[in-house]
């Protein structure tokens, strides 16, 4: 099984929460924006439980992917706790009620391939943002955490790409749902993420930071000019590699979707 190779790879390269030198956090370098970003990341990563639950429901006939989902889930839980640990080290708390509100499992996608495609977009987006923010922050412990988490997200994207590619070989009729998913998440001049789409409007969040808080701050204070276009282009090129189609612009995604439906 592919998940066996993934497990062995993760076991060799896995970093530990204990590796974070929380006692060495340089408090004089911590800015309010860093706290906002860390809280946003904590909330985004907290959705791992809902996601694993959803995967288990939707991929009940796929042991290999389900096994990968468990391994992936462990690393995402680690990210959640790592950001919370850094926040604790700087004297900031995360509202447990807000985290608890993320628990409801995700509903199945329009097809299993669409669900996998959604997660490719999620991982590529977070990897891009973590790396960019790591280059921007000055506090070294947070910088190291962002780099470690970002490398994990790149690996996760690679495996979701693998499972999407294999799924489409077996179920080519699910290709339209993949193209539709790509268009939904990359056609607007904003960062769209599954957590934003499916976990919006939860009353328990109140005024607490959400993943969108971090995205907005990133675009306003961190991102270089044109960086959103760079991210969307990266996502479209990835899907072009999976499908063998020219998906280099929103117009070409629409054209490809029309063609495969026809």
mmCIF file of C-alpha atoms in Angstrom:
data_model
loop_
_atom_site.group_PDB
_atom_site.id
_atom_site.type_symbol
_atom_site.label_atom_id
_atom_site.label_comp_id
_atom_site.label_asym_id
_atom_site.label_seq_id
_atom_site.Cartn_x
_atom_site.Cartn_y
_atom_site.Cartn_z
ATOM 1 C CA UNK A 1 0.000 0.000 0.000
ATOM 2 C CA UNK A 2 1.142 3.509 -0.745
ATOM 3 C CA UNK A 3 0.321 4.574 2.805
ATOM 4 C CA UNK A 4 2.964 2.140 4.095
ATOM 5 C CA UNK A 5 5.661 4.002 2.166
ATOM 6 C CA UNK A 6 4.263 7.315 3.404
ATOM 7 C CA UNK A 7 4.312 6.085 6.990
ATOM 8 C CA UNK A 8 7.945 5.007 6.731
ATOM 9 C CA UNK A 9 8.896 8.319 5.128
ATOM 10 C CA UNK A 10 7.138 10.321 7.846
ATOM 11 C CA UNK A 11 8.723 8.185 10.542
ATOM 12 C CA UNK A 12 12.196 9.064 9.250
ATOM 13 C CA UNK A 13 11.591 12.790 8.882
ATOM 14 C CA UNK A 14 9.044 13.483 11.613
ATOM 15 C CA UNK A 15 9.799 16.352 13.994
ATOM 16 C CA UNK A 16 8.522 16.420 17.558
ATOM 17 C CA UNK A 17 6.731 18.982 19.649
ATOM 18 C CA UNK A 18 9.561 18.564 22.135
ATOM 19 C CA UNK A 19 11.925 19.939 19.481
ATOM 20 C CA UNK A 20 10.378 23.393 19.886
ATOM 21 C CA UNK A 21 12.604 25.422 22.184
ATOM 22 C CA UNK A 22 9.681 27.173 23.840
ATOM 23 C CA UNK A 23 11.861 28.405 26.671
ATOM 24 C CA UNK A 24 13.931 30.306 24.109
ATOM 25 C CA UNK A 25 11.032 32.342 22.682
ATOM 26 C CA UNK A 26 12.232 35.929 22.335
ATOM 27 C CA UNK A 27 9.314 37.840 23.806
ATOM 28 C CA UNK A 28 10.701 41.226 22.785
ATOM 29 C CA UNK A 29 10.388 40.166 19.137
ATOM 30 C CA UNK A 30 6.765 39.021 19.400
ATOM 31 C CA UNK A 31 4.389 41.384 17.610
ATOM 32 C CA UNK A 32 0.567 41.373 17.909
ATOM 33 C CA UNK A 33 0.373 40.230 14.287
ATOM 34 C CA UNK A 34 2.340 37.088 15.162
ATOM 35 C CA UNK A 35 -0.199 36.222 17.854
ATOM 36 C CA UNK A 36 -3.064 36.763 15.403
ATOM 37 C CA UNK A 37 -1.435 34.524 12.811
ATOM 38 C CA UNK A 38 -0.678 31.792 15.353
ATOM 39 C CA UNK A 39 -4.254 31.829 16.649
ATOM 40 C CA UNK A 40 -5.545 31.705 13.078
ATOM 41 C CA UNK A 41 -3.290 28.725 12.331
ATOM 42 C CA UNK A 42 -4.427 27.010 15.534
ATOM 43 C CA UNK A 43 -8.049 27.327 14.472
ATOM 44 C CA UNK A 44 -7.345 26.152 10.942
ATOM 45 C CA UNK A 45 -5.374 23.116 12.097
ATOM 46 C CA UNK A 46 -8.089 22.226 14.643
ATOM 47 C CA UNK A 47 -10.293 21.066 11.762
ATOM 48 C CA UNK A 48 -8.218 17.932 11.366
ATOM 49 C CA UNK A 49 -10.630 15.903 13.520
ATOM 50 C CA UNK A 50 -13.620 16.925 11.418
ATOM 51 C CA UNK A 51 -11.642 16.139 8.265
ATOM 52 C CA UNK A 52 -10.454 12.678 9.370
ATOM 53 C CA UNK A 53 -14.008 11.847 10.441
ATOM 54 C CA UNK A 54 -15.248 12.938 7.017
ATOM 55 C CA UNK A 55 -12.576 10.908 5.219
ATOM 56 C CA UNK A 56 -13.499 7.779 7.153
ATOM 57 C CA UNK A 57 -17.148 8.236 6.256
ATOM 58 C CA UNK A 58 -16.522 8.913 2.592
ATOM 59 C CA UNK A 59 -13.703 6.446 1.877
ATOM 60 C CA UNK A 60 -15.118 3.472 3.756
ATOM 61 C CA UNK A 61 -14.129 1.206 0.829
ATOM 62 C CA UNK A 62 -10.522 2.454 0.565
ATOM 63 C CA UNK A 63 -8.263 1.089 3.307
ATOM 64 C CA UNK A 64 -5.071 2.518 1.814
ATOM 65 C CA UNK A 65 -6.288 6.118 1.712
ATOM 66 C CA UNK A 66 -7.971 5.760 5.096
ATOM 67 C CA UNK A 67 -4.651 4.689 6.585
ATOM 68 C CA UNK A 68 -2.945 7.690 5.049
ATOM 69 C CA UNK A 69 -5.693 9.908 6.502
ATOM 70 C CA UNK A 70 -4.827 8.700 10.000
ATOM 71 C CA UNK A 71 -1.108 9.401 9.492
ATOM 72 C CA UNK A 72 -1.917 12.797 7.985
ATOM 73 C CA UNK A 73 -4.254 13.513 10.885
ATOM 74 C CA UNK A 74 -1.521 12.881 13.443
ATOM 75 C CA UNK A 75 0.722 15.479 11.853
ATOM 76 C CA UNK A 76 -2.068 18.025 11.619
ATOM 77 C CA UNK A 77 -2.907 17.513 15.299
ATOM 78 C CA UNK A 78 0.770 18.136 16.001
ATOM 79 C CA UNK A 79 0.572 21.446 14.139
ATOM 80 C CA UNK A 80 -2.486 22.447 16.160
ATOM 81 C CA UNK A 81 -0.754 21.710 19.446
ATOM 82 C CA UNK A 82 2.518 23.301 18.342
ATOM 83 C CA UNK A 83 0.878 26.647 17.598
ATOM 84 C CA UNK A 84 -1.024 26.456 20.886
ATOM 85 C CA UNK A 85 2.224 25.700 22.710
ATOM 86 C CA UNK A 86 3.918 28.746 21.179
ATOM 87 C CA UNK A 87 0.925 30.912 22.126
ATOM 88 C CA UNK A 88 1.074 29.575 25.680
ATOM 89 C CA UNK A 89 4.780 30.449 25.813
ATOM 90 C CA UNK A 90 3.973 34.073 24.982
ATOM 91 C CA UNK A 91 1.083 34.223 27.455
ATOM 92 C CA UNK A 92 -1.791 33.937 24.978
ATOM 93 C CA UNK A 93 -4.703 31.512 25.258
ATOM 94 C CA UNK A 94 -6.979 29.908 22.672
ATOM 95 C CA UNK A 95 -10.676 29.700 23.459
ATOM 96 C CA UNK A 96 -11.495 26.020 23.914
ATOM 97 C CA UNK A 97 -15.146 26.629 23.011
ATOM 98 C CA UNK A 98 -14.041 27.999 19.636
ATOM 99 C CA UNK A 99 -11.911 24.902 18.982
ATOM 100 C CA UNK A 100 -14.722 22.595 20.095
ATOM 101 C CA UNK A 101 -17.058 24.225 17.583
ATOM 102 C CA UNK A 102 -14.893 22.881 14.757
ATOM 103 C CA UNK A 103 -15.659 19.250 15.644
ATOM 104 C CA UNK A 104 -18.580 18.484 13.301
ATOM 105 C CA UNK A 105 -17.356 16.206 10.476
ATOM 106 C CA UNK A 106 -17.221 17.453 6.937
ATOM 107 C CA UNK A 107 -19.982 16.243 4.656
ATOM 108 C CA UNK A 108 -18.957 14.187 1.606
ATOM 109 C CA UNK A 109 -17.922 16.105 -1.477
ATOM 110 C CA UNK A 110 -19.793 15.912 -4.747
ATOM 111 C CA UNK A 111 -17.480 12.957 -5.473
ATOM 112 C CA UNK A 112 -14.568 11.419 -3.550
ATOM 113 C CA UNK A 113 -12.219 12.896 -6.175
ATOM 114 C CA UNK A 114 -13.623 16.353 -5.440
ATOM 115 C CA UNK A 115 -12.919 15.829 -1.743
ATOM 116 C CA UNK A 116 -9.322 14.883 -2.504
ATOM 117 C CA UNK A 117 -8.972 17.864 -4.850
ATOM 118 C CA UNK A 118 -10.205 20.190 -2.121
ATOM 119 C CA UNK A 119 -7.452 18.956 0.155
ATOM 120 C CA UNK A 120 -4.778 19.458 -2.487
ATOM 121 C CA UNK A 121 -5.815 23.109 -2.630
ATOM 122 C CA UNK A 122 -5.842 23.330 1.155
ATOM 123 C CA UNK A 123 -2.339 21.918 1.543
ATOM 124 C CA UNK A 124 -0.807 23.975 -1.270
ATOM 125 C CA UNK A 125 -2.356 27.141 0.141
ATOM 126 C CA UNK A 126 -1.195 26.608 3.698
ATOM 127 C CA UNK A 127 2.275 25.525 2.593
ATOM 128 C CA UNK A 128 2.643 28.720 0.570
ATOM 129 C CA UNK A 129 1.457 30.937 3.414
ATOM 130 C CA UNK A 130 3.501 29.238 6.133
ATOM 131 C CA UNK A 131 6.686 29.616 4.096
ATOM 132 C CA UNK A 132 5.994 33.260 3.298
ATOM 133 C CA UNK A 133 5.122 34.107 6.891
ATOM 134 C CA UNK A 134 8.228 32.265 8.134
ATOM 135 C CA UNK A 135 10.360 34.572 5.992
ATOM 136 C CA UNK A 136 8.528 37.591 7.441
ATOM 137 C CA UNK A 137 8.491 36.918 11.191
ATOM 138 C CA UNK A 138 11.519 37.726 13.333
ATOM 139 C CA UNK A 139 10.773 35.582 16.403
ATOM 140 C CA UNK A 140 12.964 32.495 15.800
ATOM 141 C CA UNK A 141 10.866 29.804 17.497
ATOM 142 C CA UNK A 142 7.741 30.752 15.552
ATOM 143 C CA UNK A 143 9.809 30.981 12.383
ATOM 144 C CA UNK A 144 11.115 27.429 12.910
ATOM 145 C CA UNK A 145 7.623 26.127 13.671
ATOM 146 C CA UNK A 146 6.225 27.658 10.486
ATOM 147 C CA UNK A 147 9.013 26.141 8.397
ATOM 148 C CA UNK A 148 8.509 22.675 9.907
ATOM 149 C CA UNK A 149 4.735 22.806 9.482
ATOM 150 C CA UNK A 150 5.135 24.156 5.952
ATOM 151 C CA UNK A 151 7.355 21.231 4.952
ATOM 152 C CA UNK A 152 4.741 18.850 6.321
ATOM 153 C CA UNK A 153 2.019 20.555 4.278
ATOM 154 C CA UNK A 154 4.085 20.199 1.111
ATOM 155 C CA UNK A 155 4.382 16.464 1.786
ATOM 156 C CA UNK A 156 0.654 16.230 2.453
ATOM 157 C CA UNK A 157 -0.108 17.951 -0.854
ATOM 158 C CA UNK A 158 2.112 15.426 -2.637
ATOM 159 C CA UNK A 159 0.155 12.492 -1.199
ATOM 160 C CA UNK A 160 -3.263 13.998 -1.896
ATOM 161 C CA UNK A 161 -2.055 14.522 -5.476
ATOM 162 C CA UNK A 162 -1.115 10.837 -5.617
ATOM 163 C CA UNK A 163 -4.481 9.644 -4.350
ATOM 164 C CA UNK A 164 -6.392 12.006 -6.636
ATOM 165 C CA UNK A 165 -4.417 10.830 -9.660
ATOM 166 C CA UNK A 166 -5.032 7.173 -8.823
ATOM 167 C CA UNK A 167 -8.711 7.790 -8.124
ATOM 168 C CA UNK A 168 -9.220 9.492 -11.495
ATOM 169 C CA UNK A 169 -7.593 6.550 -13.286
ATOM 170 C CA UNK A 170 -10.250 4.294 -11.796
ATOM 171 C CA UNK A 171 -13.105 6.813 -11.890
ATOM 172 C CA UNK A 172 -12.564 9.146 -14.870
ATOM 173 C CA UNK A 173 -16.214 10.145 -14.667
ATOM 174 C CA UNK A 174 -15.308 12.155 -11.549
ATOM 175 C CA UNK A 175 -13.040 14.519 -13.514
ATOM 176 C CA UNK A 176 -15.716 17.225 -13.942
ATOM 177 C CA UNK A 177 -16.112 17.471 -10.171
ATOM 178 C CA UNK A 178 -12.348 18.006 -9.810
ATOM 179 C CA UNK A 179 -12.337 20.814 -12.372
ATOM 180 C CA UNK A 180 -15.362 22.370 -10.743
ATOM 181 C CA UNK A 181 -13.595 22.278 -7.368
ATOM 182 C CA UNK A 182 -10.511 23.902 -8.864
ATOM 183 C CA UNK A 183 -12.577 26.704 -10.364
ATOM 184 C CA UNK A 184 -14.504 27.373 -7.165
ATOM 185 C CA UNK A 185 -11.324 27.783 -5.118
ATOM 186 C CA UNK A 186 -9.094 29.649 -7.568
ATOM 187 C CA UNK A 187 -11.357 31.938 -9.602
ATOM 188 C CA UNK A 188 -11.750 34.818 -7.112
ATOM 189 C CA UNK A 189 -9.268 37.461 -6.010
ATOM 190 C CA UNK A 190 -9.135 36.047 -2.482
ATOM 191 C CA UNK A 191 -7.803 33.057 -0.604
ATOM 192 C CA UNK A 192 -10.492 30.414 -0.345
ATOM 193 C CA UNK A 193 -9.982 27.427 1.927
ATOM 194 C CA UNK A 194 -12.281 24.519 2.873
ATOM 195 C CA UNK A 195 -12.399 25.683 6.482
ATOM 196 C CA UNK A 196 -13.531 29.111 5.305
ATOM 197 C CA UNK A 197 -16.168 27.583 3.051
ATOM 198 C CA UNK A 198 -17.640 24.944 5.314
ATOM 199 C CA UNK A 199 -17.047 26.286 8.833
ATOM 200 C CA UNK A 200 -18.208 29.878 8.440
ATOM 201 C CA UNK A 201 -20.875 31.442 10.615
ATOM 202 C CA UNK A 202 -20.379 29.264 13.703
ATOM 203 C CA UNK A 203 -21.809 31.185 16.644
ATOM 204 C CA UNK A 204 -19.266 29.832 19.148
ATOM 205 C CA UNK A 205 -16.462 31.575 17.268
ATOM 206 C CA UNK A 206 -17.740 34.985 18.323
ATOM 207 C CA UNK A 207 -14.889 37.464 17.861
ATOM 208 C CA UNK A 208 -12.199 34.778 17.997
ATOM 209 C CA UNK A 209 -9.594 34.636 15.273
ATOM 210 C CA UNK A 210 -10.391 32.246 12.426
ATOM 211 C CA UNK A 211 -8.380 30.958 9.519
ATOM 212 C CA UNK A 212 -9.758 33.854 7.457
ATOM 213 C CA UNK A 213 -8.307 36.330 9.965
ATOM 214 C CA UNK A 214 -4.875 34.988 9.124
ATOM 215 C CA UNK A 215 -5.508 35.010 5.382
ATOM 216 C CA UNK A 216 -6.620 38.649 5.488
ATOM 217 C CA UNK A 217 -3.583 39.669 7.541
ATOM 218 C CA UNK A 218 -1.316 37.748 5.174
ATOM 219 C CA UNK A 219 -2.650 39.543 2.109
ATOM 220 C CA UNK A 220 -2.581 42.945 3.817
ATOM 221 C CA UNK A 221 0.830 42.826 5.511
ATOM 222 C CA UNK A 222 2.925 39.909 4.309
ATOM 223 C CA UNK A 223 2.157 39.010 0.706
ATOM 224 C CA UNK A 224 4.191 40.574 -2.070
ATOM 225 C CA UNK A 225 2.422 42.280 -4.938
ATOM 226 C CA UNK A 226 0.878 39.641 -7.202
ATOM 227 C CA UNK A 227 1.450 36.843 -4.706
ATOM 228 C CA UNK A 228 -2.184 35.709 -4.777
ATOM 229 C CA UNK A 229 -1.862 35.226 -8.542
ATOM 230 C CA UNK A 230 1.313 33.216 -7.953
ATOM 231 C CA UNK A 231 -0.536 30.947 -5.512
ATOM 232 C CA UNK A 232 -3.507 30.425 -7.833
ATOM 233 C CA UNK A 233 -1.158 29.723 -10.747
ATOM 234 C CA UNK A 234 0.654 27.126 -8.650
ATOM 235 C CA UNK A 235 -2.645 25.430 -7.842
ATOM 236 C CA UNK A 236 -3.815 25.421 -11.468
ATOM 237 C CA UNK A 237 -0.472 24.035 -12.684
ATOM 238 C CA UNK A 238 -0.720 21.235 -10.133
ATOM 239 C CA UNK A 239 -4.136 20.245 -11.427
ATOM 240 C CA UNK A 240 -2.873 20.513 -14.981
ATOM 241 C CA UNK A 241 -0.245 17.938 -14.090
ATOM 242 C CA UNK A 242 -2.848 15.628 -12.569
ATOM 243 C CA UNK A 243 -5.308 15.844 -15.455
ATOM 244 C CA UNK A 244 -3.063 16.429 -18.457
ATOM 245 C CA UNK A 245 -5.216 19.443 -19.377
ATOM 246 C CA UNK A 246 -4.278 23.062 -20.000
ATOM 247 C CA UNK A 247 -5.594 24.748 -16.857
ATOM 248 C CA UNK A 248 -3.304 27.753 -16.938
ATOM 249 C CA UNK A 249 -6.083 30.331 -16.516
ATOM 250 C CA UNK A 250 -9.623 30.534 -15.191
ATOM 251 C CA UNK A 251 -10.924 30.720 -18.748
ATOM 252 C CA UNK A 252 -9.099 27.514 -19.659
ATOM 253 C CA UNK A 253 -10.444 25.784 -16.556
ATOM 254 C CA UNK A 254 -13.970 26.749 -17.645
ATOM 255 C CA UNK A 255 -13.262 25.540 -21.175
ATOM 256 C CA UNK A 256 -11.873 22.221 -19.946
ATOM 257 C CA UNK A 257 -14.882 21.719 -17.686
ATOM 258 C CA UNK A 258 -17.266 22.390 -20.578
ATOM 259 C CA UNK A 259 -15.333 19.973 -22.791
ATOM 260 C CA UNK A 260 -15.298 17.074 -20.319
ATOM 261 C CA UNK A 261 -18.998 17.532 -19.553
ATOM 262 C CA UNK A 262 -19.756 17.537 -23.291
#
